[in-house]
Tab-separated table of C-alpha atoms in Angstrom:
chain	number	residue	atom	x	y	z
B	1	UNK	CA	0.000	0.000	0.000
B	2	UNK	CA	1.360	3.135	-0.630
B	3	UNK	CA	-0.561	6.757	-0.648
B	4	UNK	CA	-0.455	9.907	-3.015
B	5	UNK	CA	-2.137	13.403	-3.922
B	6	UNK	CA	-2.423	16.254	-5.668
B	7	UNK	CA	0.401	18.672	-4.010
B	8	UNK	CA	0.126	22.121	-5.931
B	9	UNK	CA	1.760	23.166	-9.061
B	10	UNK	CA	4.629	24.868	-9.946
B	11	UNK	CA	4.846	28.352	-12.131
B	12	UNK	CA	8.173	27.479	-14.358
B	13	UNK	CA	9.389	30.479	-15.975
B	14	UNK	CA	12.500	31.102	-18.332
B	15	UNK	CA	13.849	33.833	-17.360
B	16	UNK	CA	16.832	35.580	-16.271
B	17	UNK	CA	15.210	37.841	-13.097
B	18	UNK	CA	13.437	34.770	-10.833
B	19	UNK	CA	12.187	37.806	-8.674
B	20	UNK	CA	10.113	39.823	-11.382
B	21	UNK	CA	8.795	36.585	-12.402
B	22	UNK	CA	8.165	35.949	-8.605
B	23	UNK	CA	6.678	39.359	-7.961
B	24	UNK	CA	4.523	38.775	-11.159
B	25	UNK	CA	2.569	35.911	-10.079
B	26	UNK	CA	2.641	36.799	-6.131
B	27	UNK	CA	0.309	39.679	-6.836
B	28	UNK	CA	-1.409	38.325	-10.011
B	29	UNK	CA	-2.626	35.327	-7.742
B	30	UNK	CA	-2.750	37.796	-4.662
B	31	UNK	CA	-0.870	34.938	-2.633
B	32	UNK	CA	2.285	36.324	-1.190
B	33	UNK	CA	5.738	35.822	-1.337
B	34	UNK	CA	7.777	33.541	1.325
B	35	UNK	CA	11.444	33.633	2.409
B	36	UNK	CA	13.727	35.410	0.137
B	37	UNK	CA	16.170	34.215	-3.015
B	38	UNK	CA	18.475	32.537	-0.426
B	39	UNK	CA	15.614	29.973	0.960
B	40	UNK	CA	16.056	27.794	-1.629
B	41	UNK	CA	18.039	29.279	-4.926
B	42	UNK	CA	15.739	28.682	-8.096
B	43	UNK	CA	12.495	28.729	-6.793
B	44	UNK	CA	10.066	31.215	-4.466
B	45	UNK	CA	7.048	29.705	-2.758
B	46	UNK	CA	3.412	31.651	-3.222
B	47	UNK	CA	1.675	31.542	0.218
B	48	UNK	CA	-1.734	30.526	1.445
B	49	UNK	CA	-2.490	28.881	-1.827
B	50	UNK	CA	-6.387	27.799	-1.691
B	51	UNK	CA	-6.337	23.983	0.147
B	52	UNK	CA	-2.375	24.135	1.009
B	53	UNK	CA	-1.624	23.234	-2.067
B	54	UNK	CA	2.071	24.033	-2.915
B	55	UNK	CA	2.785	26.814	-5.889
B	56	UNK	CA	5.690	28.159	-6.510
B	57	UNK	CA	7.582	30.221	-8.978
B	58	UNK	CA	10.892	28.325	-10.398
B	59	UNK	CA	13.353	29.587	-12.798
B	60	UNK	CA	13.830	26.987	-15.483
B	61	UNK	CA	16.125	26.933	-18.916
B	62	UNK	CA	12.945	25.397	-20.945
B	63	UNK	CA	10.265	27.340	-22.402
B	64	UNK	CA	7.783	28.804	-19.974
B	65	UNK	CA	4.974	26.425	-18.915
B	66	UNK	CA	2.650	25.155	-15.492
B	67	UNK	CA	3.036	22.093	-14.164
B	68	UNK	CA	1.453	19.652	-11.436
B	69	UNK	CA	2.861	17.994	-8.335
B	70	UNK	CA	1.907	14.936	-7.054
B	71	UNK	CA	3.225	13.946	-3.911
B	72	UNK	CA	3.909	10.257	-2.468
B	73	UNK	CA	4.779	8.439	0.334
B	74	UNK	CA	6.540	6.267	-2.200
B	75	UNK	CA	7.596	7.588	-4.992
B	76	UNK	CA	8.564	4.695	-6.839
B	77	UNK	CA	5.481	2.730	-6.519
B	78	UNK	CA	3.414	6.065	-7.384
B	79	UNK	CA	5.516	5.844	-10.647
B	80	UNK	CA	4.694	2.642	-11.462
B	81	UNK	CA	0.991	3.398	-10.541
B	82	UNK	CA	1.477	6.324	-13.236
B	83	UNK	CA	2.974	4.010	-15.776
B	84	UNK	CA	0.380	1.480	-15.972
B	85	UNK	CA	-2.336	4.053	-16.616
B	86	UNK	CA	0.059	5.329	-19.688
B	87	UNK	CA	2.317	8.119	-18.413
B	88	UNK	CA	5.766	7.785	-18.971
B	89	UNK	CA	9.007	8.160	-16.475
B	90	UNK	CA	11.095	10.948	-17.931
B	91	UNK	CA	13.970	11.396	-15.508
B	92	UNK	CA	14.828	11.330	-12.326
B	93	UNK	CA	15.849	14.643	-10.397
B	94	UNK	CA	17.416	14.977	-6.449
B	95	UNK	CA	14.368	13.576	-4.763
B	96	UNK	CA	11.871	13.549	-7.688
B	97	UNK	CA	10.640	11.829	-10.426
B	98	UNK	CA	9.643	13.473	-14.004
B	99	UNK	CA	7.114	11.617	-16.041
B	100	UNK	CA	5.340	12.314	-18.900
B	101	UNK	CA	1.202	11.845	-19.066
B	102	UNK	CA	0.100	10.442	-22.395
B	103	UNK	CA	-1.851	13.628	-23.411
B	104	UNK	CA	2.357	15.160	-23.563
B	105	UNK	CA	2.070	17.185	-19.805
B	106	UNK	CA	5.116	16.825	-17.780
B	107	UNK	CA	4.399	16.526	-13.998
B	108	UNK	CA	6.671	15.539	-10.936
B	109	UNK	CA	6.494	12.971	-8.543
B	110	UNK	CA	7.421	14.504	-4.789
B	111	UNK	CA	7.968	13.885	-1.724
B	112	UNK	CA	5.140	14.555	0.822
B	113	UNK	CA	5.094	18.276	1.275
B	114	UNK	CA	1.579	19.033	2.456
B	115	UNK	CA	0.286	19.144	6.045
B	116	UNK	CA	-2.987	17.293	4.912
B	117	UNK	CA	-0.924	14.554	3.083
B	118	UNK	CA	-1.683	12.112	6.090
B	119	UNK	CA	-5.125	12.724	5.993
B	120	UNK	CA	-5.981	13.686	2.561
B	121	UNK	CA	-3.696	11.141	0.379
B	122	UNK	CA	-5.317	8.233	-1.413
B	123	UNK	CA	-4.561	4.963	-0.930
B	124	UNK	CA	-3.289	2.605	-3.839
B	125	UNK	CA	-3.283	-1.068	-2.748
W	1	UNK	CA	-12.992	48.060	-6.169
W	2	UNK	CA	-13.229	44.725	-7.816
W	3	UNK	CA	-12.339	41.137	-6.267
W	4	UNK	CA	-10.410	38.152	-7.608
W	5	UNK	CA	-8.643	34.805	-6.351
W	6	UNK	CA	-6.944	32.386	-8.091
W	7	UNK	CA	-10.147	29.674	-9.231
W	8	UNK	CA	-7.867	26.599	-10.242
W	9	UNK	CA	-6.290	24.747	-12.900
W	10	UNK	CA	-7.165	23.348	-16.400
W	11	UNK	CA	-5.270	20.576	-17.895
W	12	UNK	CA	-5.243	21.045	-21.590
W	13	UNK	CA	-5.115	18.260	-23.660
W	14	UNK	CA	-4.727	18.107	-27.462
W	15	UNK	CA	-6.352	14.673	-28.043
W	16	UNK	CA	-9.262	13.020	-29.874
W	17	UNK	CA	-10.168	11.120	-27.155
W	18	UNK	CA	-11.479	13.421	-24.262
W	19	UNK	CA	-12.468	10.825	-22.093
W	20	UNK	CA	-9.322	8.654	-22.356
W	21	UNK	CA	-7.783	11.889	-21.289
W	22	UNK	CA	-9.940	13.025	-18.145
W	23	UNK	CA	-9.746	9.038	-16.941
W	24	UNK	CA	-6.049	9.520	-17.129
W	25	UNK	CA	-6.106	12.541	-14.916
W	26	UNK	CA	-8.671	11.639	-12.707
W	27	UNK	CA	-6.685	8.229	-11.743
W	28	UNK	CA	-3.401	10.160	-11.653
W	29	UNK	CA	-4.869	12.555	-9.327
W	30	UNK	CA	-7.113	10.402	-7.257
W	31	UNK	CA	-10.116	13.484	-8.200
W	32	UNK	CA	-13.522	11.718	-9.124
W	33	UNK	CA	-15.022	13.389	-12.998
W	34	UNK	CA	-18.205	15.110	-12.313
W	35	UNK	CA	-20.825	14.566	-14.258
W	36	UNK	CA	-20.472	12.591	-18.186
W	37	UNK	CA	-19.310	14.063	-21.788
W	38	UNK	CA	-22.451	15.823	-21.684
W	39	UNK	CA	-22.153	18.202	-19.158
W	40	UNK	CA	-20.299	20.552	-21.287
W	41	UNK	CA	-18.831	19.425	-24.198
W	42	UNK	CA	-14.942	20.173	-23.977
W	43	UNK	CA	-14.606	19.697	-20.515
W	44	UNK	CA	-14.287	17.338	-17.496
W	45	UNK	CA	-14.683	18.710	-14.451
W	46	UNK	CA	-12.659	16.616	-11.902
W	47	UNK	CA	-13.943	16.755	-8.043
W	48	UNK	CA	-13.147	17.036	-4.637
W	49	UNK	CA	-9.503	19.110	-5.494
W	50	UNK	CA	-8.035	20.617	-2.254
W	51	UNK	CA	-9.245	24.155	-1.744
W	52	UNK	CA	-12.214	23.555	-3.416
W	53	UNK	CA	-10.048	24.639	-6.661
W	54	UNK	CA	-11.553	23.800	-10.056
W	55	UNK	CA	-9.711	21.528	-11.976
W	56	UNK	CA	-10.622	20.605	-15.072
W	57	UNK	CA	-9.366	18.713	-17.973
W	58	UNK	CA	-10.223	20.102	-21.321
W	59	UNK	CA	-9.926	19.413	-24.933
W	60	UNK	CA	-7.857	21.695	-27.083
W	61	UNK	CA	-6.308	22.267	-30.526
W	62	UNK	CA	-2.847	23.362	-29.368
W	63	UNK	CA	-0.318	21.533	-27.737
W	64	UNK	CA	-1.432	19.691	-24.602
W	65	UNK	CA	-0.371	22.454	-21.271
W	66	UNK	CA	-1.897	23.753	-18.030
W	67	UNK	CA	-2.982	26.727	-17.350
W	68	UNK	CA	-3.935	28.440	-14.253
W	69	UNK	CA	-7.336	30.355	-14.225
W	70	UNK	CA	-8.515	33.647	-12.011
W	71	UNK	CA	-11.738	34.374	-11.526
W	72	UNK	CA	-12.847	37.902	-10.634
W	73	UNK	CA	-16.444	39.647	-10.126
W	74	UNK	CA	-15.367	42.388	-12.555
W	75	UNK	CA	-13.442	40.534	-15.244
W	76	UNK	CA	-12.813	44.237	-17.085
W	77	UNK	CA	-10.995	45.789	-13.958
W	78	UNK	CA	-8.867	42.402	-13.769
W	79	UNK	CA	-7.337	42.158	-16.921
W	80	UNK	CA	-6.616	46.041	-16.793
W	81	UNK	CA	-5.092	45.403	-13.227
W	82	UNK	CA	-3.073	42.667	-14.525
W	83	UNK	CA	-1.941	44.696	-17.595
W	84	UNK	CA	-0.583	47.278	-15.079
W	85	UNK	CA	1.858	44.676	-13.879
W	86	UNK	CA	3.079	43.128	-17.119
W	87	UNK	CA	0.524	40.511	-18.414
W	88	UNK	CA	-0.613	41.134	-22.054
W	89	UNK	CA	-4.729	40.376	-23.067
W	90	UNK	CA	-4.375	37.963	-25.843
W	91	UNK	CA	-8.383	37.167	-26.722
W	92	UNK	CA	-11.469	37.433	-25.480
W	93	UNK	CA	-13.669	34.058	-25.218
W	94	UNK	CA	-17.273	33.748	-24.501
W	95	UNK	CA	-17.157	34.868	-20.951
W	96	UNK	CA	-13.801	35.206	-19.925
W	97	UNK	CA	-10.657	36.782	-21.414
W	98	UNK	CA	-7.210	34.894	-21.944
W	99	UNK	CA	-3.920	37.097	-20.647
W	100	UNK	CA	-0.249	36.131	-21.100
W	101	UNK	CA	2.227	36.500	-18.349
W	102	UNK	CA	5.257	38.586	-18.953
W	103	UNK	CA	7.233	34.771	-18.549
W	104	UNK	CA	4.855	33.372	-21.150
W	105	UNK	CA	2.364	31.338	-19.567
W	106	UNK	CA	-1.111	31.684	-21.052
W	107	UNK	CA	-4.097	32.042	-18.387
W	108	UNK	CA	-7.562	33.044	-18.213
W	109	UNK	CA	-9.955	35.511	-16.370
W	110	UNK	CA	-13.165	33.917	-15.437
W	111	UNK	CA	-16.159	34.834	-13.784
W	112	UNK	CA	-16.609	33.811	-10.370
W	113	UNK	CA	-17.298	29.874	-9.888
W	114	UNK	CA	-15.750	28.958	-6.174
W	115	UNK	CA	-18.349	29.077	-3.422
W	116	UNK	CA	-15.434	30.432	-1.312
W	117	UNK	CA	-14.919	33.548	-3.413
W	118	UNK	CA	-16.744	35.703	-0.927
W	119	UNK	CA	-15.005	34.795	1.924
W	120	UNK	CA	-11.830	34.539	0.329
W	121	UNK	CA	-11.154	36.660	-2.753
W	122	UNK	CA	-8.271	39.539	-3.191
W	123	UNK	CA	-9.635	42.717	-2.815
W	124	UNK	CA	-8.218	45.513	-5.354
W	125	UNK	CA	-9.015	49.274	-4.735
C-alpha cells in the first residue's frame, strides 16, 4: 500500500530575473511571497495557496509552462501506478521523479510536502 | 474596487479522445469526474480538489499544457489590473478573457465559480 495526492503546481518560468517573475505571479494570484532568493536558490514559494496546495515560482532553462505535483509516500510505486495508466518516467531529479502523461504534460512525482498529506492522500493497494 | 482569487487549474489536452484523457487525470490525481461528456462538451470537471479549486481537464487544438485560471467579479478591472503589472490580453472568449504573463504562460480571467470567493477573494481598490 502506498498513498499519493495532488500537491500544488509549480509556475516554471524562463527567465533571467526569478524575482520579477516571482513578484509577477505573487500579486497576479494575490498569494504572497515567502522567504527570500536565499531559501532555496531557483524557486520562491506563493503563500496561502487555496487547500495548502504548494505553488511556486521556479526559474527553469525550458520554455515557460505550469506544471502539477503529485506527492507520495513512495515515490517509486506512485511511478509505477502512473505508468500502468500510460504516463511515462522521464527522468529522475534529487528527490523527484519526471514523467510524462500520455496527453504530452510533464508533472513531478514529490515527496510529501503538504500538512494534509496524512489525511488527505489516497490509498493505492 | 473589484475582487479576484486564483479559481484553479485546467489541464489542456490536445487529443481526440477526451475521455481517455480526463480518466487519465482523474486516476493520476485520485479526483472523481463530475458529471459525463455531456455536461459541457470540452470539458471534465474533476472533483473534490483541495481548496475547493476547479480543476478541469479540457480538450484543445494546441499543444497539450496547463494553465492556471482567475476568476474575478469584474473581469474588465482584472485584466486592466493585470496589464498594469506586465501581463498582455491575448483574446477574449465567450465569458472570460485569456492574458499572457510577462514569462509566457497563457491564463484566463473567469467569472466567479468557487463558493469560497466571498469569503476569500483579493480585494483591489
Amino acid at each position: 500500500m502506498h498513498r499519493s495526492r495532488l500537491a500544488g503546481f509549480i509556475i516554471d518560468c524562463q527567465t533571467a530575473d526569478l524575482e520579477s517573475a516571482a513578484g509577477f505571479w505573487s500579486q497576479a494570484l494575490g498569494l504572497p511571497l515567502q522567504g527570500d532568493a536565499s531559501t532555496d536558490p531557483g524557486y520562491r514559494l506563493l503563500q496561502n495557496a487555496p487547500g495548502d496546495l504548494h505553488v511556486e515560482v521556479q526559474q527553469v532553462q525550458h520554455p515557460s509552462r505550469v506544471h502539477l505535483d503529485i506527492e507520495s509516500d513512495d515515490i517509486e510505486a506512485e511511478a509505477r501506478r502512473l505508468e500502468t495508466l500510460g504516463a511515462k518516467r522521464v527522468s529522475t531529479v534529487r528527490t523527484w521523479i519526471v514523467m510524462e502523461a500520455p496527453t504530452g504534460q510533464r508533472f513531478c512525482i514529490v515527496q510529501p510536502q503538504s500538512a494534509r498529506f496524512a489525511s488527505d492522500a489516497n490509498r493505492w493497494d
